[in-house]
Coordinates of N, CA and C in Angstrom, one line a residue:
M66 N 0.8 -1.2 0.0 CA 0.0 0.0 0.0 C 0.9 1.2 0.0
T67 N 0.5 2.2 -0.8 CA 1.3 3.5 -0.9 C 0.4 4.7 -0.7
W68 N 0.8 5.6 0.1 CA 0.0 6.8 0.4 C 0.8 8.0 -0.1
L69 N 0.0 8.9 -0.8 CA 0.6 10.2 -1.2 C 0.2 11.3 -0.1
I70 N 1.2 11.8 0.5 CA 1.0 12.7 1.6 C 1.5 14.1 1.2
K71 N 0.7 15.1 1.2 CA 1.0 16.5 0.8 C 1.1 17.4 2.0
T72 N 2.2 18.1 2.2 CA 2.3 19.1 3.2 C 2.4 20.5 2.4
N73 N 2.5 21.5 3.2 CA 2.6 22.9 2.5 C 3.9 23.0 1.7
A74 N 4.9 22.3 2.1 CA 6.2 22.5 1.4 C 6.5 21.4 0.4
V75 N 6.4 20.2 0.8 CA 6.9 19.0 0.1 C 5.9 18.0 -0.1
T76 N 5.9 17.2 -1.1 CA 5.0 16.1 -1.3 C 5.9 14.8 -1.1
F77 N 5.4 14.0 -0.2 CA 6.1 12.7 0.0 C 5.3 11.5 -0.4
T78 N 6.0 10.5 -0.9 CA 5.4 9.2 -1.2 C 5.7 8.3 0.0
A79 N 4.8 8.0 0.8 CA 5.0 7.1 2.0 C 4.7 5.7 1.6
K80 N 5.6 4.8 1.9 CA 5.4 3.4 1.7 C 5.4 2.7 3.0
S81 N 5.0 1.4 3.0 CA 4.9 0.7 4.2 C 6.3 0.5 4.8
K82 N 6.4 0.0 6.0 CA 7.7 -0.1 6.7 C 8.6 -1.0 5.9
A83 N 8.1 -2.1 5.3 CA 8.9 -3.0 4.6 C 9.4 -2.5 3.3
E84 N 8.8 -1.4 2.8 CA 9.1 -0.9 1.4 C 9.7 0.5 1.6
K85 N 10.7 0.7 2.4 CA 11.3 2.0 2.6 C 12.0 2.5 1.3
N86 N 11.7 3.7 1.0 CA 12.2 4.4 -0.2 C 13.5 5.1 0.2
I87 N 14.6 4.7 -0.3 CA 15.9 5.3 0.1 C 16.2 6.6 -0.8
N88 N 15.5 6.8 -1.8 CA 15.8 7.9 -2.7 C 15.4 9.2 -2.1
Q89 N 16.2 9.7 -1.1 CA 15.9 11.0 -0.5 C 14.6 11.1 0.2
K90 N 13.9 10.0 0.3 CA 12.6 10.0 1.0 C 12.5 8.8 1.8
I91 N 12.7 8.9 3.1 CA 12.7 7.8 4.0 C 11.6 7.9 5.0
V92 N 10.8 6.9 5.1 CA 9.7 6.8 6.0 C 10.0 5.8 7.1
S93 N 10.0 6.2 8.3 CA 10.4 5.3 9.4 C 9.2 5.1 10.3
D94 N 8.9 3.9 10.7 CA 7.8 3.6 11.6 C 6.5 4.2 11.1
F95 N 6.1 4.0 9.9 CA 4.9 4.6 9.4 C 3.7 3.6 9.5
K96 N 2.7 4.0 10.1 CA 1.5 3.1 10.3 C 0.2 3.8 10.2
I97 N -0.7 3.3 9.4 CA -2.1 3.9 9.3 C -3.1 2.9 9.8
N98 N -3.9 3.3 10.7 CA -5.0 2.4 11.2 C -6.3 3.1 10.8
V99 N -7.2 2.3 10.1 CA -8.5 2.8 9.7 C -9.5 1.9 10.3
N100 N -10.5 2.5 11.1 CA -11.6 1.8 11.6 C -12.9 2.1 10.9
S101 N -14.0 1.6 11.4 CA -15.2 1.7 10.7 C -15.7 3.2 10.7
S102 N -15.3 4.0 11.6 CA -15.8 5.4 11.6 C -14.8 6.3 10.8
S103 N -14.1 5.8 9.9 CA -13.2 6.5 9.0 C -12.2 7.4 9.8
L104 N -11.7 6.8 10.9 CA -10.6 7.5 11.6 C -9.3 7.0 11.1
I105 N -8.5 7.9 10.6 CA -7.1 7.5 10.2 C -6.2 8.0 11.2
S106 N -5.4 7.1 11.8 CA -4.5 7.4 12.8 C -3.1 7.3 12.3
F107 N -2.3 8.4 12.5 CA -0.9 8.4 12.1 C -0.1 8.3 13.4
T108 N 0.6 7.2 13.5 CA 1.3 6.9 14.8 C 2.8 6.9 14.5
T109 N 3.6 7.6 15.3 CA 5.0 7.7 15.1 C 5.4 7.9 13.7
F110 N 5.0 9.0 13.1 CA 5.1 9.3 11.7 C 6.3 10.2 11.5
C111 N 7.4 9.6 11.0 CA 8.7 10.4 10.8 C 9.1 10.3 9.3
I112 N 9.4 11.5 8.8 CA 9.9 11.6 7.4 C 11.2 12.3 7.5
F113 N 12.3 11.7 7.0 CA 13.6 12.3 6.9 C 13.9 12.5 5.4
T114 N 14.2 13.7 5.0 CA 14.6 14.0 3.7 C 15.6 15.2 3.7
Q115 N 16.8 15.0 3.3 CA 17.8 16.0 3.4 C 17.9 16.6 4.8
N116 N 17.7 17.8 5.0 CA 17.8 18.4 6.4 C 16.4 18.6 7.0
F117 N 15.4 17.9 6.5 CA 14.1 18.2 6.9 C 13.5 17.0 7.7
L118 N 13.1 17.2 8.9 CA 12.5 16.2 9.7 C 11.0 16.6 10.0
F119 N 10.2 15.7 9.7 CA 8.7 15.9 9.9 C 8.2 14.8 10.9
L120 N 7.8 15.2 12.0 CA 7.3 14.3 13.0 C 5.9 14.7 13.5
R121 N 4.9 13.9 13.4 CA 3.6 14.2 13.8 C 2.9 13.0 14.3
K122 N 2.2 13.2 15.5 CA 1.4 12.2 16.1 C 0.0 12.8 16.3
Q123 N -0.9 12.6 15.3 CA -2.2 13.1 15.4 C -3.2 12.1 14.8
Q124 N -4.4 12.5 14.8 CA -5.5 11.7 14.2 C -6.3 12.6 13.3
Y125 N -6.7 12.0 12.1 CA -7.4 12.7 11.1 C -8.7 12.0 10.8
F126 N -9.8 12.8 10.8 CA -11.1 12.2 10.3 C -11.3 12.6 8.9
I127 N -11.5 11.6 8.1 CA -11.7 11.7 6.6 C -13.2 11.3 6.4
S128 N -14.0 12.3 5.8 CA -15.4 12.0 5.6 C -15.6 10.9 4.5
Q129 N -14.7 10.8 3.6 CA -14.8 9.8 2.5 C -13.4 9.3 2.2
L130 N -13.3 7.9 2.4 CA -12.0 7.3 2.1 C -11.9 6.8 0.7
L131 N -10.7 7.1 0.1 CA -10.5 6.5 -1.3 C -9.9 5.2 -1.1
L132 N -10.5 4.2 -1.7 CA -10.0 2.8 -1.5 C -9.2 2.5 -2.8
G133 N -8.1 1.7 -2.6 CA -7.3 1.4 -3.7 C -5.8 1.4 -3.3
Q134 N -4.9 1.3 -4.2 CA -3.5 1.3 -3.9 C -3.0 2.7 -3.5
R135 N -3.7 3.7 -3.8 CA -3.2 5.1 -3.4 C -4.3 5.8 -2.7
T136 N -4.0 6.5 -1.6 CA -4.9 7.4 -1.0 C -4.2 8.7 -0.8
E137 N -4.8 9.8 -1.3 CA -4.2 11.1 -1.2 C -4.7 11.8 0.1
I138 N -3.7 12.2 0.9 CA -4.0 12.8 2.2 C -3.4 14.2 2.3
N139 N -4.2 15.2 2.5 CA -3.7 16.6 2.5 C -3.8 17.1 4.0
F140 N -2.7 17.7 4.5 CA -2.7 18.4 5.8 C -1.7 19.4 5.9

C-alpha cells in the first residue's frame, strides 16, 4: 500500500515499513489504522529528507476514504 501525503512545502510518497524508499525520501515507523468510523491514525510518523524532519502524532477524520493502492491525504 502506498500513500501520497502532501504538506505545505513538500510532497512525500509514503510506503509501508517493509518498502522503505531510500531515494531522499525515508519513512520510518509509518503506520495507518483505519476503523469503521473513518478514523485515520498516524502513529510515530517520521519523514527524513535532506535536512528536513517531519514528526507528527495526530489523528485525522476523513469523511470519505478513497479505496485502492493510493490514498491522497492533505494536511
